[in-house]
């Protein structure tokens, strides 16, 4: 038992903690050099977010417009007939592209004498409450008339009650490309027809699903998968650029994912001159915050309060020590007892008649 | 390492228990009946008469002590011991024999028994405080005291001897023995005695002094 105690005390290494400084790498390096800690401190670099993919350009719409002008309506429809173009634009909150796609599709269908199909596109445009694009000005009056007439019909119809929930807590819900419509779970009324519901939350990949509003009431639950480090880095940059403190809860959570760090310690300048502020997050959840004059004292304080390691306890205050002492005492007692019980006896015999 | 061993030996030495046990024939010599036996084959003379020399003097004799291993713990009575030793090996331990010269008293044929007992006891006291053995065996033994006219030199074994020298039965003058006893544990003096109902007990002395405590006809 004594051996186990000694081995456990002398065992090297410990949990890995990533140290990040808000803008000052020297500070992070000094923090990582904090001596006599039973943890391994490594300096991490603030993530650089990969550039966000650009939304699909208006090149396709331009080609469709050219085909419409040339009265090549089949070519126009071939370019725009895929509903995914609209859904993708809505999931990227690009309502303008969605509106232009649907308006030109209706125009091409009217040109091709597909009146009913054109009205369906006009109805979808109205159900999505997309504004008529400026492109309508270059279309025939028939197109504008149809779009407006159908919009009036859609507006006159009763709305459908829609309940939206998500597997992600406090997810932000965007409907048909309108950002931050509500926080899940929430209810709203939508026009009948096809809609796009998107949920997003820090630390998760935004997820969009189609929703067909029909009948009196419709329910939808949207799930989302955890964000990859690149997305988390982008989300973290957004938070930071919006003014959130570097040691804020959401910021620490995103930074933990972006750096793939189970234990993240951030340090930076404090509120007052000469002080340093820091926080420790474990598995993305802030466990301790502190403010000190010295960065190494701050690191030690955060690691202890975050229970990454116990403060050094004198040997005599540890229970294994007393167990070992007790065991040694018992062993000594037993050995002494055995020795005394089995003491050799020398008996001298003499004559005493 | 050597220092540790030395310390251990010192410790063990300090832990050794030193004891002393006395052998006695009783305060009035009640255990000396074996030294007052007569020999029916020699006109009922006392065995002590064997010590007389031709000119009225007395030959010097010896008192020999043996510690007899029994291989068990039989009863104390003579019959029990003889019976036990007929089926077990009862043998004096080679390195435990000791011997002390003793001159036994002269006796007269009609000497009263109590007077003779006192005289023998007085003679035995010549050997008072004789160190019979420095370290008693760590097992049950009987302690035997044999009186003989042989010398101690004749009866003590040589350093290389494998057997103890046997007693000359014609030179025996008496015998006494104890009950089976573990001397390391006994808390009283050890009493040496001799069981007989008659003074004609020369045969008992021969049995008592036998090398294997076998019955002697």
PDB file of N, CA, C and O in Angstrom, chain B residues 66 94 97 150 153-158 161 163-167:
ATOM      1  N   UNK B  66      20.388 -38.229  33.333  1.00  0.00           N
ATOM      2  CA  UNK B  66      20.005 -38.360  31.912  1.00  0.00           C
ATOM      3  C   UNK B  66      18.641 -37.716  31.686  1.00  0.00           C
ATOM      4  O   UNK B  66      17.790 -37.692  32.588  1.00  0.00           O
ATOM      5  N   UNK B  94      21.766 -37.889  23.890  1.00  0.00           N
ATOM      6  CA  UNK B  94      23.222 -38.085  23.937  1.00  0.00           C
ATOM      7  C   UNK B  94      23.949 -36.918  24.598  1.00  0.00           C
ATOM      8  O   UNK B  94      24.821 -37.103  25.430  1.00  0.00           O
ATOM      9  N   UNK B  97      23.677 -35.888  29.020  1.00  0.00           N
ATOM     10  CA  UNK B  97      24.135 -36.624  30.221  1.00  0.00           C
ATOM     11  C   UNK B  97      25.126 -35.758  30.995  1.00  0.00           C
ATOM     12  O   UNK B  97      25.991 -35.100  30.426  1.00  0.00           O
ATOM     13  N   UNK B 150      30.607 -46.688  39.068  1.00  0.00           N
ATOM     14  CA  UNK B 150      31.468 -46.366  37.934  1.00  0.00           C
ATOM     15  C   UNK B 150      31.858 -44.894  38.037  1.00  0.00           C
ATOM     16  O   UNK B 150      31.149 -44.078  38.639  1.00  0.00           O
ATOM     17  N   UNK B 153      34.137 -40.520  34.298  1.00  0.00           N
ATOM     18  CA  UNK B 153      34.900 -40.650  33.053  1.00  0.00           C
ATOM     19  C   UNK B 153      34.407 -41.824  32.225  1.00  0.00           C
ATOM     20  O   UNK B 153      34.392 -41.773  30.993  1.00  0.00           O
ATOM     21  N   UNK B 154      34.015 -42.895  32.943  1.00  0.00           N
ATOM     22  CA  UNK B 154      33.538 -44.075  32.217  1.00  0.00           C
ATOM     23  C   UNK B 154      32.168 -43.845  31.588  1.00  0.00           C
ATOM     24  O   UNK B 154      31.825 -44.462  30.569  1.00  0.00           O
ATOM     25  N   UNK B 155      31.410 -42.979  32.185  1.00  0.00           N
ATOM     26  CA  UNK B 155      30.009 -42.890  31.781  1.00  0.00           C
ATOM     27  C   UNK B 155      29.679 -41.682  30.900  1.00  0.00           C
ATOM     28  O   UNK B 155      28.653 -41.681  30.209  1.00  0.00           O
ATOM     29  N   UNK B 156      30.519 -40.678  30.916  1.00  0.00           N
ATOM     30  CA  UNK B 156      30.251 -39.541  30.022  1.00  0.00           C
ATOM     31  C   UNK B 156      30.687 -39.901  28.613  1.00  0.00           C
ATOM     32  O   UNK B 156      31.753 -40.511  28.429  1.00  0.00           O
ATOM     33  N   UNK B 157      29.880 -39.563  27.624  1.00  0.00           N
ATOM     34  CA  UNK B 157      30.214 -39.969  26.254  1.00  0.00           C
ATOM     35  C   UNK B 157      31.366 -39.131  25.698  1.00  0.00           C
ATOM     36  O   UNK B 157      31.529 -37.962  26.050  1.00  0.00           O
ATOM     37  N   UNK B 158      32.142 -39.791  24.853  1.00  0.00           N
ATOM     38  CA  UNK B 158      33.191 -39.040  24.148  1.00  0.00           C
ATOM     39  C   UNK B 158      32.524 -38.077  23.153  1.00  0.00           C
ATOM     40  O   UNK B 158      31.342 -38.236  22.812  1.00  0.00           O
ATOM     41  N   UNK B 161      31.102 -39.870  20.254  1.00  0.00           N
ATOM     42  CA  UNK B 161      30.327 -41.089  20.515  1.00  0.00           C
ATOM     43  C   UNK B 161      28.928 -40.992  19.936  1.00  0.00           C
ATOM     44  O   UNK B 161      28.321 -39.917  19.934  1.00  0.00           O
ATOM     45  N   UNK B 163      26.625 -43.330  20.930  1.00  0.00           N
ATOM     46  CA  UNK B 163      25.766 -43.923  21.962  1.00  0.00           C
ATOM     47  C   UNK B 163      26.302 -43.549  23.344  1.00  0.00           C
ATOM     48  O   UNK B 163      27.500 -43.290  23.501  1.00  0.00           O
ATOM     49  N   UNK B 164      25.412 -43.544  24.292  1.00  0.00           N
ATOM     50  CA  UNK B 164      25.842 -43.304  25.673  1.00  0.00           C
ATOM     51  C   UNK B 164      26.415 -44.596  26.243  1.00  0.00           C
ATOM     52  O   UNK B 164      25.894 -45.690  25.977  1.00  0.00           O
ATOM     53  N   UNK B 165      27.473 -44.493  27.056  1.00  0.00           N
ATOM     54  CA  UNK B 165      27.976 -45.704  27.723  1.00  0.00           C
ATOM     55  C   UNK B 165      26.905 -46.305  28.632  1.00  0.00           C
ATOM     56  O   UNK B 165      26.163 -45.563  29.289  1.00  0.00           O
ATOM     57  N   UNK B 166      26.821 -47.623  28.614  1.00  0.00           N
ATOM     58  CA  UNK B 166      25.790 -48.295  29.433  1.00  0.00           C
ATOM     59  C   UNK B 166      26.288 -48.444  30.868  1.00  0.00           C
ATOM     60  O   UNK B 166      27.496 -48.433  31.130  1.00  0.00           O
ATOM     61  N   UNK B 167      25.339 -48.560  31.776  1.00  0.00           N
ATOM     62  CA  UNK B 167      25.696 -48.760  33.192  1.00  0.00           C
ATOM     63  C   UNK B 167      26.037 -50.240  33.418  1.00  0.00           C
ATOM     64  O   UNK B 167      25.422 -51.126  32.812  1.00  0.00           O
TER      65      UNK B 167
END
